[in-house]
C-alpha cells in the first residue's frame, strides 16, 4: 500500500503510521496483518525501536477493532502491552493481530511481530473500547 492508496476500510490514517511506513495487507474484525520497514525505525544502536513495535501493535489491533466497531462507532485503545523478545537490524517487521474478544463495547487483540525469517520479535496485546 502506498500513501495514495486508501486503508482497506474508512479509518483515518495516522501521520505516525505514515512516518513508520506501515503497510496493511489484510484487514477484518478477526484478523489484521501488515508490516513496517526496519530502515528508518531504529534506535541509536541500529536495532528496530521498541516504540516502533508498540506503534505497529497498536495500529494493527486498532484497525481490527475499527472493523468490528463498524462505520457508526469508533475504537480507542485503552490498554497496550508489548514484550520485546528479539532484536532485528534490517528488512521488515511483519505483524498479525488476531481477535481474542469481540464484544459490544470492547475488543481485544493478540498481536505477534516477526522478522523476515518468521522469528518472533515481539508479542503484544491491545484492548479497545468501542464508542459511539
Coordinates of N, CA, C and O in Angstrom, one line a residue:
X1 N 0.8 -1.2 0.0 CA 0.0 0.0 0.0 C 0.9 1.2 0.0 O 1.8 1.3 0.7
X2 N 0.6 2.2 -0.8 CA 1.3 3.4 -0.8 C 0.5 4.5 -0.1 O -0.7 4.3 0.2
X3 N 1.1 5.7 0.1 CA 0.4 6.8 0.7 C -0.8 7.2 -0.1 O -1.8 7.7 0.5
X4 N -0.8 7.0 -1.4 CA -2.0 7.4 -2.2 C -3.1 6.4 -2.2 O -4.2 6.7 -2.6
X5 N -2.9 5.2 -1.7 CA -3.9 4.1 -1.6 C -4.6 4.2 -0.3 O -4.0 4.5 0.7
X6 N -5.9 4.0 -0.3 CA -6.7 4.0 1.0 C -6.4 2.8 1.8 O -6.0 1.8 1.3
X7 N -6.7 3.0 3.1 CA -6.7 1.8 4.0 C -7.8 1.0 3.6 O -8.8 1.4 2.9
X8 N -7.9 -0.3 3.9 CA -8.9 -1.2 3.5 C -10.3 -0.8 3.9 O -11.3 -1.1 3.2
X9 N -10.5 -0.1 5.0 CA -11.8 0.5 5.4 C -11.6 1.9 5.7 O -10.5 2.4 5.8
X10 N -12.7 2.6 5.9 CA -12.7 4.1 6.1 C -12.3 4.4 7.5 O -13.1 4.8 8.4
X11 N -11.0 4.3 7.8 CA -10.4 4.7 9.1 C -9.3 5.7 8.8 O -8.5 5.5 7.9
X12 N -9.3 6.8 9.5 CA -8.3 7.8 9.2 C -6.9 7.3 9.3 O -6.6 6.5 10.3
X13 N -6.0 7.6 8.4 CA -4.6 7.2 8.5 C -3.9 8.1 9.5 O -4.1 9.3 9.6
X14 N -3.1 7.5 10.3 CA -2.3 8.2 11.3 C -1.0 8.8 10.7 O -0.3 8.0 10.0
X15 N -0.7 10.0 10.9 CA 0.6 10.5 10.4 C 1.8 9.7 11.0 O 2.8 9.5 10.3
X16 N 1.7 9.2 12.2 CA 2.7 8.4 12.8 C 2.9 7.1 12.0 O 4.0 6.6 11.7
X17 N 1.8 6.4 11.6 CA 1.9 5.2 10.8 C 2.5 5.5 9.5 O 3.3 4.7 9.0
X18 N 2.2 6.6 8.9 CA 2.8 7.0 7.6 C 4.3 7.2 7.8 O 5.1 6.8 7.0
X19 N 4.8 7.9 8.9 CA 6.2 8.1 9.2 C 6.9 6.7 9.4 O 8.1 6.6 8.9
X20 N 6.3 5.8 10.0 CA 6.9 4.4 10.1 C 6.9 3.6 8.8 O 7.6 2.6 8.7
X21 N 6.0 4.0 7.9 CA 6.0 3.3 6.6 C 5.1 2.0 6.8 O 5.3 1.0 6.1
X22 N 4.1 2.1 7.7 CA 3.2 0.9 7.9 C 2.4 0.6 6.6 O 1.8 1.5 6.0
X23 N 2.4 -0.6 6.2 CA 1.6 -1.1 5.1 C 0.6 -2.2 5.6 O 1.0 -3.1 6.3
X24 N -0.6 -2.0 5.3 CA -1.7 -3.0 5.7 C -1.9 -4.0 4.6 O -2.2 -3.5 3.5
X25 N -1.9 -5.3 4.8 CA -2.0 -6.2 3.8 C -3.3 -7.0 3.9 O -3.8 -7.7 2.9
X26 N -3.9 -7.0 5.1 CA -5.2 -7.8 5.3 C -5.9 -7.1 6.4 O -5.3 -6.7 7.4
X27 N -7.2 -7.0 6.3 CA -8.0 -6.4 7.4 C -9.4 -6.9 7.5 O -10.1 -6.9 6.6
X28 N -9.7 -7.4 8.7 CA -11.1 -7.8 9.1 C -11.2 -7.7 10.6 O -10.2 -7.4 11.2
X29 N -12.4 -7.8 11.1 CA -12.5 -7.8 12.6 C -11.8 -8.9 13.2 O -11.3 -8.8 14.4
X30 N -11.6 -10.0 12.6 CA -11.0 -11.2 13.1 C -9.5 -11.2 13.1 O -8.8 -11.7 13.9
X31 N -8.9 -10.5 12.0 CA -7.5 -10.6 11.7 C -7.0 -9.4 10.9 O -7.7 -9.0 9.9
X32 N -5.9 -8.8 11.3 CA -5.3 -7.7 10.6 C -3.8 -8.1 10.4 O -3.2 -8.5 11.4
X33 N -3.3 -7.9 9.2 CA -1.8 -8.1 9.0 C -1.3 -6.9 8.3 O -1.9 -6.2 7.6
X34 N 0.0 -6.7 8.6 CA 0.7 -5.6 8.0 C 2.2 -5.7 8.3 O 2.7 -6.6 8.9
X35 N 2.9 -4.6 7.8 CA 4.4 -4.6 8.0 C 4.9 -3.2 8.1 O 4.2 -2.3 7.6
X36 N 6.1 -3.1 8.5 CA 6.8 -1.8 8.5 C 8.3 -2.1 8.3 O 8.8 -3.1 8.8
X37 N 9.0 -1.2 7.6 CA 10.4 -1.4 7.4 C 11.3 -1.1 8.6 O 10.9 -0.2 9.4
X38 N 12.3 -1.9 8.8 CA 13.3 -1.6 9.9 C 14.0 -0.3 9.6 O 14.2 0.5 10.5
X39 N 14.4 -0.1 8.4 CA 15.1 1.1 8.0 C 14.3 2.3 8.3 O 13.1 2.4 7.9
X40 N 14.9 3.2 9.0 CA 14.3 4.5 9.4 C 13.5 4.4 10.7 O 13.0 5.4 11.2
X41 N 13.4 3.2 11.3 CA 12.7 2.9 12.6 C 13.6 2.3 13.6 O 13.1 1.3 14.3
X42 N 14.8 2.7 13.7 CA 15.7 2.1 14.6 C 16.1 3.0 15.8 O 15.9 4.2 15.7
X43 N 16.6 2.4 16.9 CA 17.1 3.2 18.0 C 18.6 3.5 17.7 O 19.1 3.1 16.6
X44 N 19.3 4.3 18.5 CA 20.6 4.7 18.2 C 21.6 3.6 17.9 O 22.7 3.8 17.3
X45 N 21.4 2.3 18.3 CA 22.3 1.2 18.1 C 22.0 0.4 16.9 O 22.6 -0.6 16.7
X46 N 21.1 0.9 16.1 CA 20.8 0.3 14.8 C 19.8 -0.9 14.9 O 19.6 -1.5 13.9
X47 N 19.2 -1.0 16.0 CA 18.1 -2.1 16.2 C 16.7 -1.5 16.0 O 16.5 -0.3 16.3
X48 N 15.8 -2.3 15.5 CA 14.4 -1.9 15.5 C 14.0 -1.3 16.8 O 14.3 -1.9 17.9
X49 N 13.4 -0.2 16.8 CA 13.0 0.5 18.0 C 11.8 -0.1 18.7 O 10.8 -0.5 18.1
X50 N 11.9 -0.3 20.0 CA 10.7 -0.9 20.8 C 9.5 0.0 20.6 O 8.4 -0.6 20.6
X51 N 9.6 1.3 20.5 CA 8.5 2.1 20.3 C 7.8 1.9 19.0 O 6.6 2.0 18.9
X52 N 8.6 1.5 18.0 CA 8.0 1.2 16.7 C 7.2 -0.1 16.8 O 6.2 -0.2 16.2
X53 N 7.7 -1.0 17.6 CA 6.9 -2.2 17.9 C 5.5 -1.9 18.5 O 4.5 -2.4 18.1
X54 N 5.6 -1.0 19.5 CA 4.3 -0.5 20.1 C 3.4 0.1 19.1 O 2.2 -0.1 19.2
X55 N 3.9 1.0 18.3 CA 3.1 1.6 17.3 C 2.5 0.6 16.3 O 1.3 0.6 16.0
X56 N 3.3 -0.4 15.8 CA 2.7 -1.4 14.9 C 1.7 -2.3 15.6 O 0.6 -2.6 15.0
X57 N 1.9 -2.7 16.8 CA 1.0 -3.5 17.6 C -0.3 -2.7 17.8 O -1.4 -3.2 17.5
X58 N -0.2 -1.4 18.2 CA -1.5 -0.6 18.4 C -2.2 -0.4 17.1 O -3.4 -0.4 17.0
X59 N -1.5 -0.1 16.0 CA -2.1 0.1 14.7 C -2.9 -1.1 14.2 O -4.1 -1.0 13.8
X60 N -2.3 -2.3 14.3 CA -2.9 -3.5 13.8 C -4.1 -3.8 14.6 O -5.2 -4.1 14.1
X61 N -4.0 -3.8 15.9 CA -5.1 -4.1 16.8 C -6.3 -3.1 16.6 O -7.4 -3.4 16.6
X62 N -5.9 -1.8 16.5 CA -6.9 -0.7 16.4 C -7.7 -0.9 15.1 O -8.9 -0.6 15.0
X63 N -7.0 -1.3 14.0 CA -7.7 -1.4 12.7 C -8.7 -2.6 12.8 O -9.8 -2.6 12.2
X64 N -8.3 -3.7 13.5 CA -9.3 -4.8 13.7 C -10.5 -4.3 14.5 O -11.6 -4.6 14.2
X65 N -10.2 -3.6 15.6 CA -11.3 -3.1 16.4 C -12.2 -2.1 15.7 O -13.4 -2.2 15.8
X66 N -11.6 -1.3 14.8 CA -12.4 -0.4 14.0 C -13.3 -1.2 13.0 O -14.4 -0.8 12.8
X67 N -12.8 -2.2 12.4 CA -13.6 -3.1 11.5 C -14.7 -3.7 12.3 O -15.8 -3.8 11.8
X68 N -14.5 -4.1 13.5 CA -15.5 -4.7 14.4 C -16.5 -3.7 14.8 O -17.7 -3.9 14.8
X69 N -16.1 -2.5 15.1 CA -17.0 -1.4 15.5 C -18.0 -1.0 14.5 O -19.1 -0.6 14.8
X70 N -17.5 -1.0 13.2 CA -18.4 -0.6 12.1 C -18.3 0.9 11.9 O -17.7 1.6 12.6
X71 N -19.0 1.4 10.9 CA -18.9 2.8 10.5 C -19.5 3.8 11.4 O -19.2 5.0 11.4
X72 N -20.4 3.4 12.3 CA -21.1 4.4 13.2 C -20.4 4.5 14.6 O -20.9 5.2 15.5
X73 N -19.4 3.7 14.8 CA -18.7 3.8 16.1 C -17.2 3.9 15.9 O -16.7 3.7 14.8
X74 N -16.5 4.3 17.0 CA -15.0 4.4 16.9 C -14.4 3.5 18.0 O -14.9 3.3 19.0
X75 N -13.2 3.0 17.6 CA -12.4 2.2 18.5 C -11.3 3.0 19.1 O -10.6 3.7 18.3
X76 N -11.1 3.0 20.4 CA -10.0 3.7 21.0 C -9.2 2.8 21.9 O -9.9 2.0 22.7
X77 N -7.9 2.8 21.9 CA -7.1 2.0 22.7 C -7.2 2.3 24.2 O -7.2 3.5 24.5
X78 N -7.3 1.3 25.0 CA -7.4 1.5 26.5 C -6.3 0.8 27.2 O -6.0 1.2 28.4
X79 N -5.7 -0.2 26.6 CA -4.5 -0.8 27.3 C -3.7 -1.5 26.2 O -4.1 -2.1 25.3
X80 N -2.4 -1.2 26.4 CA -1.4 -1.7 25.4 C -0.2 -2.4 26.2 O 0.3 -1.9 27.2
X81 N 0.1 -3.6 25.8 CA 1.2 -4.3 26.4 C 2.1 -4.9 25.3 O 1.5 -5.5 24.3
X82 N 3.4 -4.7 25.3 CA 4.3 -5.3 24.3 C 5.5 -5.9 25.0 O 6.2 -5.2 25.8
X83 N 5.8 -7.1 24.8 CA 7.0 -7.8 25.2 C 8.0 -7.9 24.1 O 7.7 -8.5 23.0
X84 N 9.2 -7.3 24.3 CA 10.2 -7.4 23.2 C 11.1 -8.6 23.4 O 11.6 -8.8 24.5
X85 N 11.2 -9.5 22.4 CA 11.7 -10.8 22.6 C 13.0 -11.0 21.8 O 13.9 -11.8 22.2
X86 N 13.2 -10.3 20.7 CA 14.4 -10.5 19.8 C 14.6 -9.2 19.1 O 13.7 -8.5 18.7
X87 N 15.9 -8.9 18.8 CA 16.2 -7.7 18.0 C 16.2 -8.0 16.5 O 16.4 -9.2 16.1
X88 N 16.1 -7.0 15.7 CA 16.2 -7.1 14.3 C 16.9 -5.8 13.7 O 16.7 -4.7 14.3
X89 N 17.8 -6.0 12.7 CA 18.6 -4.8 12.2 C 18.2 -4.4 10.8 O 18.6 -3.4 10.4
X90 N 17.5 -5.3 10.1 CA 17.2 -5.0 8.7 C 16.0 -5.7 8.2 O 15.5 -6.6 8.9
X91 N 15.5 -5.3 7.0 CA 14.4 -6.0 6.4 C 13.1 -5.3 6.9 O 13.0 -4.1 7.1
X92 N 12.1 -6.2 7.1 CA 10.7 -5.7 7.5 C 10.3 -6.4 8.8 O 10.8 -7.5 9.1
X93 N 9.5 -5.7 9.6 CA 8.8 -6.3 10.7 C 7.4 -6.6 10.3 O 6.7 -5.6 9.8
X94 N 6.9 -7.8 10.4 CA 5.6 -8.2 10.0 C 4.7 -8.4 11.2 O 5.2 -9.0 12.2
X95 N 3.5 -8.1 11.1 CA 2.6 -8.2 12.3 C 1.3 -8.8 11.9 O 0.7 -8.6 10.8
X96 N 0.7 -9.6 12.8 CA -0.6 -10.2 12.7 C -1.3 -10.0 14.0 O -0.9 -10.4 15.1
X97 N -2.5 -9.3 13.9 CA -3.4 -9.1 15.0 C -4.5 -10.1 14.9 O -5.2 -10.2 13.9
X98 N -4.8 -10.9 16.0 CA -5.9 -11.8 16.0 C -6.8 -11.5 17.1 O -6.4 -11.3 18.3
X99 N -8.1 -11.4 16.8 CA -9.1 -11.1 17.8 C -9.2 -12.2 18.9 O -9.2 -13.4 18.5
X100 N -9.2 -11.8 20.1 CA -9.4 -12.8 21.2 C -10.7 -12.5 22.0 O -11.2 -13.3 22.7
X101 N -11.3 -11.3 21.7 CA -12.6 -10.9 22.3 C -13.2 -9.8 21.4 O -12.6 -8.8 21.1
X102 N -14.4 -10.1 20.9 CA -15.1 -9.1 20.1 C -16.5 -8.9 20.8 O -17.4 -9.7 20.6
X103 N -16.6 -7.9 21.7 CA -17.8 -7.7 22.4 C -18.6 -6.5 21.9 O -18.2 -5.9 20.9
X104 N -19.6 -6.1 22.5 CA -20.5 -5.0 22.1 C -19.8 -3.6 22.4 O -20.1 -2.6 21.8
X105 N -19.0 -3.6 23.5 CA -18.4 -2.4 23.9 C -16.8 -2.4 23.9 O -16.2 -1.4 24.2
X106 N -16.3 -3.6 23.6 CA -14.8 -3.7 23.7 C -14.3 -4.8 22.7 O -15.1 -5.7 22.3
X107 N -13.1 -4.7 22.4 CA -12.4 -5.7 21.5 C -11.0 -5.8 22.0 O -10.3 -4.8 22.4
X108 N -10.5 -7.1 22.0 CA -9.1 -7.3 22.5 C -8.4 -8.2 21.4 O -9.0 -9.1 20.9
X109 N -7.2 -7.8 21.2 CA -6.4 -8.5 20.1 C -5.0 -8.9 20.7 O -4.4 -8.2 21.5
X110 N -4.6 -10.1 20.2 CA -3.2 -10.6 20.4 C -2.5 -10.2 19.1 O -3.0 -10.5 18.0
X111 N -1.3 -9.6 19.3 CA -0.5 -9.2 18.1 C 0.9 -9.8 18.2 O 1.5 -9.7 19.2
X112 N 1.3 -10.5 17.1 CA 2.6 -11.0 17.1 C 3.4 -10.4 16.0 O 2.9 -10.2 14.9
X113 N 4.6 -9.9 16.3 CA 5.5 -9.3 15.3 C 6.7 -10.3 15.0 O 7.3 -10.8 16.0
X114 N 7.0 -10.4 13.7 CA 8.1 -11.4 13.3 C 9.0 -10.6 12.4 O 8.6 -9.6 11.7
X115 N 10.2 -11.2 12.2 CA 11.1 -10.7 11.2 C 10.9 -11.4 9.9 O 10.0 -12.2 9.8
X116 N 11.7 -11.1 8.9 CA 11.6 -11.7 7.6 C 11.7 -13.2 7.6 O 11.2 -13.8 6.6
X117 N 12.4 -13.7 8.6 CA 12.5 -15.2 8.6 C 11.5 -15.9 9.5 O 11.6 -17.0 9.8
X118 N 10.5 -15.1 9.9 CA 9.4 -15.7 10.7 C 9.7 -15.8 12.2 O 8.9 -16.4 12.9
X119 N 10.8 -15.3 12.6 CA 11.1 -15.4 14.1 C 10.4 -14.3 14.8 O 10.3 -13.2 14.4
X120 N 9.8 -14.7 16.0 CA 9.0 -13.8 16.8 C 10.0 -12.8 17.4 O 10.9 -13.1 18.1
X121 N 9.6 -11.5 17.2 CA 10.5 -10.4 17.8 C 9.7 -9.7 18.9 O 10.4 -9.1 19.8
X122 N 8.4 -9.7 18.9 CA 7.6 -9.1 19.9 C 6.2 -9.7 20.0 O 5.7 -10.1 19.0
X123 N 5.7 -9.7 21.2 CA 4.3 -10.2 21.4 C 3.5 -9.1 22.1 O 4.1 -8.5 23.1
X124 N 2.3 -8.8 21.7 CA 1.6 -7.7 22.3 C 0.1 -8.1 22.5 O -0.4 -9.1 21.9
X125 N -0.5 -7.2 23.2 CA -2.0 -7.3 23.4 C -2.5 -5.9 23.5 O -1.9 -5.0 24.1
X126 N -3.7 -5.7 22.8 CA -4.3 -4.4 22.8 C -5.8 -4.5 23.1 O -6.5 -5.4 22.5
X127 N -6.2 -3.7 24.1 CA -7.7 -3.7 24.4 C -8.2 -2.3 23.9 O -7.5 -1.3 24.1
X128 N -9.4 -2.4 23.3 CA -10.0 -1.2 22.7 C -11.4 -1.0 23.3 O -12.1 -2.1 23.4
X129 N -11.8 0.2 23.5 CA -13.2 0.5 23.9 C -13.9 0.9 22.6 O -13.3 1.7 21.8
X130 N -15.1 0.5 22.4 CA -15.9 0.9 21.2 C -16.9 2.0 21.6 O -17.7 1.8 22.5
X131 N -16.7 3.1 21.0 CA -17.5 4.3 21.4 C -18.5 4.7 20.2 O -18.1 4.5 19.1
X132 N -19.5 5.4 20.6 CA -20.4 5.9 19.5 C -21.8 5.5 19.8 O -22.8 5.8 19.5

